[in-house]
PDB file of C-alpha atoms in Angstrom:
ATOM      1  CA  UNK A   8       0.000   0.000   0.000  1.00 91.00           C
ATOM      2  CA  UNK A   9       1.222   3.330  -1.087  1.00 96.00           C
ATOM      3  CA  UNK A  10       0.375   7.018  -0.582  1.00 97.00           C
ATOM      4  CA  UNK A  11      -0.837   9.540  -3.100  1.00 97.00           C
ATOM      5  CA  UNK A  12      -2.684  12.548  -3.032  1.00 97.00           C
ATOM      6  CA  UNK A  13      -2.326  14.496  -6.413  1.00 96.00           C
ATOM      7  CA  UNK A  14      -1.568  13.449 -10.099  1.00 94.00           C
ATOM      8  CA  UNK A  15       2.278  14.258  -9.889  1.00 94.00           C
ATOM      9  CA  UNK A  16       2.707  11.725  -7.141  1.00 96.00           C
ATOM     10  CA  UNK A  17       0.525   9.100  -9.209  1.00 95.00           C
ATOM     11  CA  UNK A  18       2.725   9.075 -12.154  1.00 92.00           C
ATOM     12  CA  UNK A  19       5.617   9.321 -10.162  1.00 92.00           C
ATOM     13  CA  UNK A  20       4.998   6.465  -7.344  1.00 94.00           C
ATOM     14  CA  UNK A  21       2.247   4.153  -8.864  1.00 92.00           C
ATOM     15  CA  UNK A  22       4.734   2.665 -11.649  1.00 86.00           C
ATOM     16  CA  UNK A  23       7.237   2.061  -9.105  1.00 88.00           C
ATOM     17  CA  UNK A  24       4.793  -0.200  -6.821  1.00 89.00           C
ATOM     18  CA  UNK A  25       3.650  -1.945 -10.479  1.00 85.00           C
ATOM     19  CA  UNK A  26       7.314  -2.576 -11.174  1.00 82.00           C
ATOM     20  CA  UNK A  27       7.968  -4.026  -6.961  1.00 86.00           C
ATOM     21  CA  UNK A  28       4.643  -6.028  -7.346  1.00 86.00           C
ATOM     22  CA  UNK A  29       5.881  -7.964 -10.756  1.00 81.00           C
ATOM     23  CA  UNK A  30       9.478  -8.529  -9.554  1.00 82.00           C
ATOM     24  CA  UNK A  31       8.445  -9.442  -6.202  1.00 84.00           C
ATOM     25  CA  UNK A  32       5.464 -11.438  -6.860  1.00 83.00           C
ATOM     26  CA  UNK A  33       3.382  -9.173  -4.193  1.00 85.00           C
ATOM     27  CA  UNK A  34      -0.300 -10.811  -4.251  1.00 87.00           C
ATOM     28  CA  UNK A  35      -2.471  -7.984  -3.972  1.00 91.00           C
ATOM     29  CA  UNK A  36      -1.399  -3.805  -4.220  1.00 93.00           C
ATOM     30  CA  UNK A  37      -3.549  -0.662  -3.224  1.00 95.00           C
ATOM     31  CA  UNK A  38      -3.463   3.006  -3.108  1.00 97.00           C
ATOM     32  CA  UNK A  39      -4.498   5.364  -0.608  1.00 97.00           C
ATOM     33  CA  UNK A  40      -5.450   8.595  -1.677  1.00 98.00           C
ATOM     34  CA  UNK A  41      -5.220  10.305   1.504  1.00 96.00           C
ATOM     35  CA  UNK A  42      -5.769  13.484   1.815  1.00 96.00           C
ATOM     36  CA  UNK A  43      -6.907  13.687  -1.823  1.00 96.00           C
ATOM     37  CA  UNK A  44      -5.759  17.241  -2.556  1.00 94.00           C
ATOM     38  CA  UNK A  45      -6.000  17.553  -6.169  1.00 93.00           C
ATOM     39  CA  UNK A  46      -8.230  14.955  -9.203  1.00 94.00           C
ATOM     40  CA  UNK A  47      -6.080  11.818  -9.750  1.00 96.00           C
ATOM     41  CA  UNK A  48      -7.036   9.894 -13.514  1.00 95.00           C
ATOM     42  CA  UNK A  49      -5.801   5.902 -12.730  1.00 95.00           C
ATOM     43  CA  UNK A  50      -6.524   5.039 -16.360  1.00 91.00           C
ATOM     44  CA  UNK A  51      -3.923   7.157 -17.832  1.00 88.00           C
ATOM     45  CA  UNK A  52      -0.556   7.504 -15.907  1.00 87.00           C
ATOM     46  CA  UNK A  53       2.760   8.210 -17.213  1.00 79.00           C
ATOM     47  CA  UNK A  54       5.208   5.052 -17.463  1.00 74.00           C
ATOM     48  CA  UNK A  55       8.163   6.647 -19.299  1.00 73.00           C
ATOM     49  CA  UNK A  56       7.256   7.224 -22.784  1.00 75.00           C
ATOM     50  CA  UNK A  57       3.846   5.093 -22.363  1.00 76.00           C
ATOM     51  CA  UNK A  58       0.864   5.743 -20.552  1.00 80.00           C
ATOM     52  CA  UNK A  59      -0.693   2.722 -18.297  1.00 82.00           C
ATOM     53  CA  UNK A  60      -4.204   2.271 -17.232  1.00 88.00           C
ATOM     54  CA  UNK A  61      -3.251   0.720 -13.531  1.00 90.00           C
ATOM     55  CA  UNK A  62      -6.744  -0.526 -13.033  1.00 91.00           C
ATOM     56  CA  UNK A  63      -6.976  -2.613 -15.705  1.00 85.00           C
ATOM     57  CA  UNK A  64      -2.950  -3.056 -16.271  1.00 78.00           C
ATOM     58  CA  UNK A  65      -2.832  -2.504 -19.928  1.00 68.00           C
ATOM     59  CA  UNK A  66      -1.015   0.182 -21.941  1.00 67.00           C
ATOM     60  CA  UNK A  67      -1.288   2.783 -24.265  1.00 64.00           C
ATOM     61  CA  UNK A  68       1.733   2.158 -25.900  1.00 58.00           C
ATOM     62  CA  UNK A  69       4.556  -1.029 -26.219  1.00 52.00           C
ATOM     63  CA  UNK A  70       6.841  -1.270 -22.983  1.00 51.00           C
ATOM     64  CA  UNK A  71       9.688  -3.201 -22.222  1.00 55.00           C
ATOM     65  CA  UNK A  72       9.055  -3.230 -18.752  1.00 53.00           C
ATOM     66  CA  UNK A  73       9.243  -6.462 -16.848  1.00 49.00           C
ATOM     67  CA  UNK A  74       5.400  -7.354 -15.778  1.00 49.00           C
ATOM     68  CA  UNK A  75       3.447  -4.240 -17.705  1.00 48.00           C
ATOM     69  CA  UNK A  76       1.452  -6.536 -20.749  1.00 49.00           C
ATOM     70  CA  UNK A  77      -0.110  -4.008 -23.342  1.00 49.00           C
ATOM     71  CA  UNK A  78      -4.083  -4.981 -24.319  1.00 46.00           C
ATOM     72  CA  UNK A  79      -3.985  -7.319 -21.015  1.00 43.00           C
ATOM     73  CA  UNK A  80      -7.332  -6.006 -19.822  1.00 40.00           C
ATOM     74  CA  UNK A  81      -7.718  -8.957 -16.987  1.00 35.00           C
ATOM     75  CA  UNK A  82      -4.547  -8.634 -15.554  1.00 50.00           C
ATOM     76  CA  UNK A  83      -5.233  -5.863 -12.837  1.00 52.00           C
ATOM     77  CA  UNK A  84      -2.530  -4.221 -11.188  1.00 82.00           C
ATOM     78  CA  UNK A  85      -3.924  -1.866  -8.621  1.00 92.00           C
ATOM     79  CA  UNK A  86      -6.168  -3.863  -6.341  1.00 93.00           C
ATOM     80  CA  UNK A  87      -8.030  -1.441  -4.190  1.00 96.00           C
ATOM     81  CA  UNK A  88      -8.344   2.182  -3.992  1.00 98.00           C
ATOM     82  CA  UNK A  89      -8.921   3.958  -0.754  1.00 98.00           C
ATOM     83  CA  UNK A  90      -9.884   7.402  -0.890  1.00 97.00           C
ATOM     84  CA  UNK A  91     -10.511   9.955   1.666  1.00 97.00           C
ATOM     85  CA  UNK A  92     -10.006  13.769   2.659  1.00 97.00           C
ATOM     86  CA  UNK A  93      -7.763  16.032   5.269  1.00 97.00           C
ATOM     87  CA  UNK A  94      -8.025  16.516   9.139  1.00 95.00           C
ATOM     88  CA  UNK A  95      -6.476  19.044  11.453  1.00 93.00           C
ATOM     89  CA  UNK A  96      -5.921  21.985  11.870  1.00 92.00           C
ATOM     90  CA  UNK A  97      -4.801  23.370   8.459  1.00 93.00           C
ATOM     91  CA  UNK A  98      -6.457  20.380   6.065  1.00 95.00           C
ATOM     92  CA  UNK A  99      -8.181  21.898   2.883  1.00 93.00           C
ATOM     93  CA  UNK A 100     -11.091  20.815   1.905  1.00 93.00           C
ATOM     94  CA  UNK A 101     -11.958  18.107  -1.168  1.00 94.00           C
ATOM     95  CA  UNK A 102     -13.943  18.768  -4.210  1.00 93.00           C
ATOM     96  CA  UNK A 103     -16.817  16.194  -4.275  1.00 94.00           C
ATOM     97  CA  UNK A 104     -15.592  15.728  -8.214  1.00 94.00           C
ATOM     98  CA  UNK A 105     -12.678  14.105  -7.668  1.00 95.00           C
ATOM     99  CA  UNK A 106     -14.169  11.328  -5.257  1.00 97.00           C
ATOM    100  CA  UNK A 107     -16.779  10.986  -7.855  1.00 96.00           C
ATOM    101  CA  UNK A 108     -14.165  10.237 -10.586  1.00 96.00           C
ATOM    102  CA  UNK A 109     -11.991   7.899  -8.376  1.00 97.00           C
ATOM    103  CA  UNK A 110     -14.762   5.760  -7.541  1.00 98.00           C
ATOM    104  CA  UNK A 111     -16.188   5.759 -11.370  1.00 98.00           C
ATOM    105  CA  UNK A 112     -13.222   4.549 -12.455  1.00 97.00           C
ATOM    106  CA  UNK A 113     -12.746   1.901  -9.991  1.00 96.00           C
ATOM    107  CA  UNK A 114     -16.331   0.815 -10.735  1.00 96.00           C
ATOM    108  CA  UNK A 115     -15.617   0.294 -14.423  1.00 94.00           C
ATOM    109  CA  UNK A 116     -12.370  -1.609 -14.066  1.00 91.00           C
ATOM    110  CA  UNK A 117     -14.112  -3.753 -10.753  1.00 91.00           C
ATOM    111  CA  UNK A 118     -11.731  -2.694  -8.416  1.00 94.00           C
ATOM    112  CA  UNK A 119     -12.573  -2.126  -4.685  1.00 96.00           C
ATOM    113  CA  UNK A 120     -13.223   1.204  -3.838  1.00 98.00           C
ATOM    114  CA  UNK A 121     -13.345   2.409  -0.185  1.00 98.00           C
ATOM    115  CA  UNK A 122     -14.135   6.433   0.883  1.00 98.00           C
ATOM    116  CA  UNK A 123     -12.940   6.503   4.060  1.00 97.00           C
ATOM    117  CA  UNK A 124     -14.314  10.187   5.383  1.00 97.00           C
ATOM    118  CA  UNK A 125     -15.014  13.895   3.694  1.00 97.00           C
ATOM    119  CA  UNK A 126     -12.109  15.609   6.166  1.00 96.00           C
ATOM    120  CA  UNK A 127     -12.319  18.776   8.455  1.00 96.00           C
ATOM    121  CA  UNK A 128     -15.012  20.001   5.389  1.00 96.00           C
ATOM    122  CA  UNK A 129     -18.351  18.826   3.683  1.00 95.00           C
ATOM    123  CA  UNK A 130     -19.114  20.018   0.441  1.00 94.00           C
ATOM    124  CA  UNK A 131     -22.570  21.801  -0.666  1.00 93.00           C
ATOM    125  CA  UNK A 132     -23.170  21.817  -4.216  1.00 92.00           C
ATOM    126  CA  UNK A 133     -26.565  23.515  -5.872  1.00 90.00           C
ATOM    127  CA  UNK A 134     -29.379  20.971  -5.616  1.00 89.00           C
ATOM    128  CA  UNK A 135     -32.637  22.989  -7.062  1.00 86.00           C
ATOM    129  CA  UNK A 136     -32.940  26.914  -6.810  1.00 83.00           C
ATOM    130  CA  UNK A 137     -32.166  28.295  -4.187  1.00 90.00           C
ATOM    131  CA  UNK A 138     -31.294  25.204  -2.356  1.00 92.00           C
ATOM    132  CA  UNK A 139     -28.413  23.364  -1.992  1.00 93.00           C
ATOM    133  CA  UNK A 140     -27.167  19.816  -0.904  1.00 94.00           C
ATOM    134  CA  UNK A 141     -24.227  18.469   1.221  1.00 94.00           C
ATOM    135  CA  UNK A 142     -22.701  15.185   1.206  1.00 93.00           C
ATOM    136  CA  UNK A 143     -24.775  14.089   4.490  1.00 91.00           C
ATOM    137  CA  UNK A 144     -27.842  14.894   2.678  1.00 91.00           C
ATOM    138  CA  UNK A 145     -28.769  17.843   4.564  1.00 93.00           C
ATOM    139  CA  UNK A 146     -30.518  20.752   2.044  1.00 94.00           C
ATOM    140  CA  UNK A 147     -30.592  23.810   3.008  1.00 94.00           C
ATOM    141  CA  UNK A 148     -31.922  27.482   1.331  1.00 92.00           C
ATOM    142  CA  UNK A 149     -28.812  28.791  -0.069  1.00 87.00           C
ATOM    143  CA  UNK A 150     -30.202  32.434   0.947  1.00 85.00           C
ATOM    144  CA  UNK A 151     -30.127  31.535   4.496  1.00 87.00           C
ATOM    145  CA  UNK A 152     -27.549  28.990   4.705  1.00 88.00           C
ATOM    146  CA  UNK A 153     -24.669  31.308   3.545  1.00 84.00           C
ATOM    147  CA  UNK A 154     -23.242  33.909   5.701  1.00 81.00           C
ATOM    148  CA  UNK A 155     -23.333  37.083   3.982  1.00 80.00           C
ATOM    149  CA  UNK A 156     -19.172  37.496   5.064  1.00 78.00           C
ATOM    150  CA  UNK A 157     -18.573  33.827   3.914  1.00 80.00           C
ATOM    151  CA  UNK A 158     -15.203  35.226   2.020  1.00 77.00           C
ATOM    152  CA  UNK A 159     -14.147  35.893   5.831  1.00 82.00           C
ATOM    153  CA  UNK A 160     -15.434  33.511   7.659  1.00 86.00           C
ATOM    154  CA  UNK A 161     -13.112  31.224   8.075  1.00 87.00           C
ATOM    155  CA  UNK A 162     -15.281  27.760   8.518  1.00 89.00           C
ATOM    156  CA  UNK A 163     -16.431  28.873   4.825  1.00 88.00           C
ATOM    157  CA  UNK A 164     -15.130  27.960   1.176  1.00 84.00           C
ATOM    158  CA  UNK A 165     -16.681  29.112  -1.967  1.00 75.00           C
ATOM    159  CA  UNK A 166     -16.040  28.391  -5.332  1.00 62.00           C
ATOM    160  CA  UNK A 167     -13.158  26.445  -5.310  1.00 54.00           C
ATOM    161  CA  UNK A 168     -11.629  24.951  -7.798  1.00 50.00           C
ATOM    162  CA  UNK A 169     -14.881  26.298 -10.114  1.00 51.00           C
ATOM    163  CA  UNK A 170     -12.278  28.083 -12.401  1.00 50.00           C
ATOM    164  CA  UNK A 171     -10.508  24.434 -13.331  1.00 59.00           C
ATOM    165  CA  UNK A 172     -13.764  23.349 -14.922  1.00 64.00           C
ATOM    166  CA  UNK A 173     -14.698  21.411 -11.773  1.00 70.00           C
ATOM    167  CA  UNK A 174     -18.499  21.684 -10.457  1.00 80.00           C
ATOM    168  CA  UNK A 175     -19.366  25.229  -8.625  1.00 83.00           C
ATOM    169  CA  UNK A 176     -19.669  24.193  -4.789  1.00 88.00           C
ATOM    170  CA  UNK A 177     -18.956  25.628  -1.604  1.00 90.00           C
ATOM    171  CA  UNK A 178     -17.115  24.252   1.867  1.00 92.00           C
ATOM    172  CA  UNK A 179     -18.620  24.072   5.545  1.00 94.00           C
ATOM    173  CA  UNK A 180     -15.707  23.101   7.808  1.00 94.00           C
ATOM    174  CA  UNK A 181     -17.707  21.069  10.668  1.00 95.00           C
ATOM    175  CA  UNK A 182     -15.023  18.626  11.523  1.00 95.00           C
ATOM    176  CA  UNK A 183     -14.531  14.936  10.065  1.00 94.00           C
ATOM    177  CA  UNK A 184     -16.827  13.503  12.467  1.00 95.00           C
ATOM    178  CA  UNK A 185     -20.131  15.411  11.616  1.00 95.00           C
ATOM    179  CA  UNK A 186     -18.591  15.397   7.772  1.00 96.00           C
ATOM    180  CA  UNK A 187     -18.888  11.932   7.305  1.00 95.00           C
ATOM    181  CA  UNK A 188     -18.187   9.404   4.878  1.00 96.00           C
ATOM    182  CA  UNK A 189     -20.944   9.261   2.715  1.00 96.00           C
ATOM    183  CA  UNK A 190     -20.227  10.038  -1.080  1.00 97.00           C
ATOM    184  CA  UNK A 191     -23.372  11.097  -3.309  1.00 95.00           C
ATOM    185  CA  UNK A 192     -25.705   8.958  -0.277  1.00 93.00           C
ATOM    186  CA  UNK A 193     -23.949   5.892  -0.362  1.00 95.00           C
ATOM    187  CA  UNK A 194     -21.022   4.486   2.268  1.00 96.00           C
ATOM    188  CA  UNK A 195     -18.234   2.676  -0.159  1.00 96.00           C
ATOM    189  CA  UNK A 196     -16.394  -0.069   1.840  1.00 96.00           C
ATOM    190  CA  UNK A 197     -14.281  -1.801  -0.914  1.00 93.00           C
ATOM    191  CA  UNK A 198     -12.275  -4.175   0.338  1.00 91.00           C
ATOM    192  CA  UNK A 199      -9.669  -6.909  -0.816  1.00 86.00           C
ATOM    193  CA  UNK A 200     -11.466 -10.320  -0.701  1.00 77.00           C
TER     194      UNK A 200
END
């Protein structure tokens, strides 16, 4: 099991673990994409001059590398994907997008998928004007539910992320405990079986 949180550290660490799992005949490899601080894509990440889908362990491109087979759509190399946001003091919050995407793609290539908690903040995305929805399933007015000084408020977040073509949402930091771990309604406990 190895830690990522961003796309730089995916293409730089996953093909390394791919590599240690064929040479040393490692059974089963996961991920943990803890605190997820940036949209990770599994299917496509960089393995020198190819790209490798590390769900479904097939490539883009020929490799000589010992263990990688191109077109091998069965032979999975990543075997579950945990996924979860940041705690403490300074964590930043998670854009529900990303989670969304991580578990998508695990669903198409069948490979366990755990979210393991929202972090310090819980998202609240539009649901139907004027009210919005967080992740617990709480909806709220968005006239009333928004402090008028949210850009100074400090257990507020607005917009982030909007501007990278991600979904317009805002950020209530309430702790991890009251934030939960449910993504779109639904607990994921993936698990290695």
């Amino acid at each position: 099991m190895i830690t990522v949180v961003n796309q730089a550290e995916a293409d730089r660490d996953i093909p390394k673990l791919l590599e240690l799992k064929a040479r040393l005949g490692i059974p089963w490899v996961g991920l943990s994409i803890e605190p997820m601080l940036g949209p990770i894509d599994l299917t496509t990440l960089s393995m020198g001059e190819s790209k490798v889908d590390c769900l479904q362990g097939y490539l883009s491109e020929p490799t000589e590398t010992p263990g990688i087979r191109q077109n091998s759509p069965t032979d999975r190399f990543v075997d579950l994907v945990i996924c979860g946001g940041e705690s403490g003091h300074n964590a930043r919050p998670m854009h529900p997008d990303w989670a969304r995407s991580l578990r998508d793609q695990c669903a198409a290539a069948e490979t366990p998928f755990h979210f393991k908690q929202w972090g310090e903040w819980i998202p609240w995305e539009p649901d139907s004007v004027p009210m919005w929805k967080n992740q617990s399933g709480s909806v709220e007015d968005g006239n009333c539910l928004f402090p008028s000084d949210m850009d100074l408020d400090p257990k507020w977040q607005d917009g982030l992320l909007e501007s990278q073509g991600q979904s317009h949402c805002a950020f209530q930091r309430i702790g991890k405990a009251k934030a939960g771990r449910l993504l779109d309604g639904h607990t994921h406990d993936g698990m290695i079986t």
